[in-house]
């Protein structure tokens, strides 16, 4: 018996359910806090209360990070969410440099997601659909984007689309999260291109973004049994 197996074997059976219950309670509290902050943010956007959005938006990713940590999240997932937080903060400022900084931070998060997804199988037809969507969207937006943003937006769109496609390697939940992330950032791009927008466009951007990050995060978490086993072995 290895030393790791010996430590797992010596863990008292009465201690294991208590540890799982404590983690479960923390997880529920943090997930509830994330849901509440998301509701405040979206409600603020619907009501046109800018201060509420400024206060609630920076809380979303830290709360989601805290939640996934209680679920023994992979480090790449935590890094991806933290880079998303950096993008969130940058996009609170209405200026081209802040937009580029935010896009760069999100791009770093997509690289983390791509590394996290690994080499799992994805359907070739889905890849074809995403390729068509990428070429069509960039082609339509190109002429309406500011000249200095065309290349950065095209490069970012390629990386984002790759992330969205590869997210399906983790299953339907993560795949839907990747698709919603693509939709959210496409809505941002149409605003930058000064296309006609839906009423309350920021609401739809944040609604799809928050859902995307939640689905990606929860889709990338280990199964409860795996998380528990790792907790017992490491302790």
Short mmCIF file of C-alpha atoms in Angstrom, two decimals, residues 96-178:
data_model
loop_
_atom_site.label_atom_id
_atom_site.label_comp_id
_atom_site.label_asym_id
_atom_site.label_seq_id
_atom_site.Cartn_x
_atom_site.Cartn_y
_atom_site.Cartn_z
CA UNK A 96 -10.63 52.23 -26.59
CA UNK A 97 -7.49 51.41 -24.51
CA UNK A 98 -9.68 49.85 -21.82
CA UNK A 99 -11.54 47.87 -24.49
CA UNK A 100 -8.25 46.47 -25.81
CA UNK A 101 -7.03 45.63 -22.29
CA UNK A 102 -10.30 43.88 -21.57
CA UNK A 103 -10.16 41.95 -24.83
CA UNK A 104 -6.60 40.89 -24.04
CA UNK A 105 -7.60 39.68 -20.59
CA UNK A 106 -10.51 37.67 -21.97
CA UNK A 107 -8.20 36.25 -24.65
CA UNK A 108 -5.85 34.99 -21.93
CA UNK A 109 -8.85 33.37 -20.27
CA UNK A 110 -9.76 31.62 -23.52
CA UNK A 111 -6.23 30.23 -23.75
CA UNK A 112 -6.66 28.82 -20.25
CA UNK A 113 -9.98 27.29 -21.23
CA UNK A 114 -8.47 25.73 -24.36
CA UNK A 115 -5.69 24.17 -22.29
CA UNK A 116 -8.28 22.94 -19.78
CA UNK A 117 -10.42 21.29 -22.47
CA UNK A 118 -7.45 19.20 -23.59
CA UNK A 119 -7.82 16.87 -26.54
CA UNK A 120 -11.29 15.54 -25.89
CA UNK A 121 -13.36 14.62 -28.92
CA UNK A 122 -15.64 17.15 -30.60
CA UNK A 123 -17.95 16.74 -33.57
CA UNK A 124 -16.44 17.87 -36.91
CA UNK A 125 -19.81 19.21 -38.07
CA UNK A 126 -19.89 21.52 -35.06
CA UNK A 127 -16.44 22.79 -35.99
CA UNK A 128 -17.69 23.51 -39.49
CA UNK A 129 -20.68 25.44 -38.14
CA UNK A 130 -18.44 27.53 -35.89
CA UNK A 131 -16.06 28.22 -38.81
CA UNK A 132 -18.94 29.47 -40.94
CA UNK A 133 -20.18 31.64 -38.07
CA UNK A 134 -16.69 33.09 -37.55
CA UNK A 135 -16.10 33.94 -41.20
CA UNK A 136 -19.61 35.31 -41.68
CA UNK A 137 -19.57 37.48 -38.54
CA UNK A 138 -16.10 38.93 -39.08
CA UNK A 139 -16.85 39.50 -42.76
CA UNK A 140 -20.05 41.39 -42.01
CA UNK A 141 -18.56 43.44 -39.18
CA UNK A 142 -15.25 44.25 -40.83
CA UNK A 143 -16.24 47.38 -42.74
CA UNK A 144 -18.12 48.88 -39.80
CA UNK A 145 -15.43 48.35 -37.17
CA UNK A 146 -12.98 51.18 -36.37
CA UNK A 147 -9.89 50.63 -38.50
CA UNK A 148 -7.56 50.24 -35.52
CA UNK A 149 -9.77 47.54 -33.99
CA UNK A 150 -10.30 45.32 -37.03
CA UNK A 151 -7.22 43.12 -36.66
CA UNK A 152 -7.48 42.78 -32.86
CA UNK A 153 -11.19 41.92 -33.08
CA UNK A 154 -10.58 39.37 -35.86
CA UNK A 155 -7.77 37.70 -33.91
CA UNK A 156 -9.81 37.65 -30.73
CA UNK A 157 -12.82 36.26 -32.61
CA UNK A 158 -10.72 33.38 -33.91
CA UNK A 159 -9.55 32.50 -30.40
CA UNK A 160 -13.04 32.88 -28.94
CA UNK A 161 -14.58 30.67 -31.61
CA UNK A 162 -11.93 28.01 -31.03
CA UNK A 163 -12.73 28.08 -27.32
CA UNK A 164 -16.47 27.84 -27.97
CA UNK A 165 -15.99 24.88 -30.29
CA UNK A 166 -13.55 23.01 -28.03
CA UNK A 167 -15.74 23.57 -24.95
CA UNK A 168 -18.04 20.82 -26.21
CA UNK A 169 -15.26 18.33 -25.42
CA UNK A 170 -16.40 18.55 -21.78
CA UNK A 171 -20.03 17.86 -22.58
CA UNK A 172 -23.27 19.67 -23.33
CA UNK A 173 -23.18 22.03 -20.34
CA UNK A 174 -19.73 23.42 -21.10
CA UNK A 175 -20.51 23.44 -24.83
CA UNK A 176 -23.56 25.60 -24.23
CA UNK A 177 -21.43 27.89 -22.07
CA UNK A 178 -18.93 28.31 -24.90
#
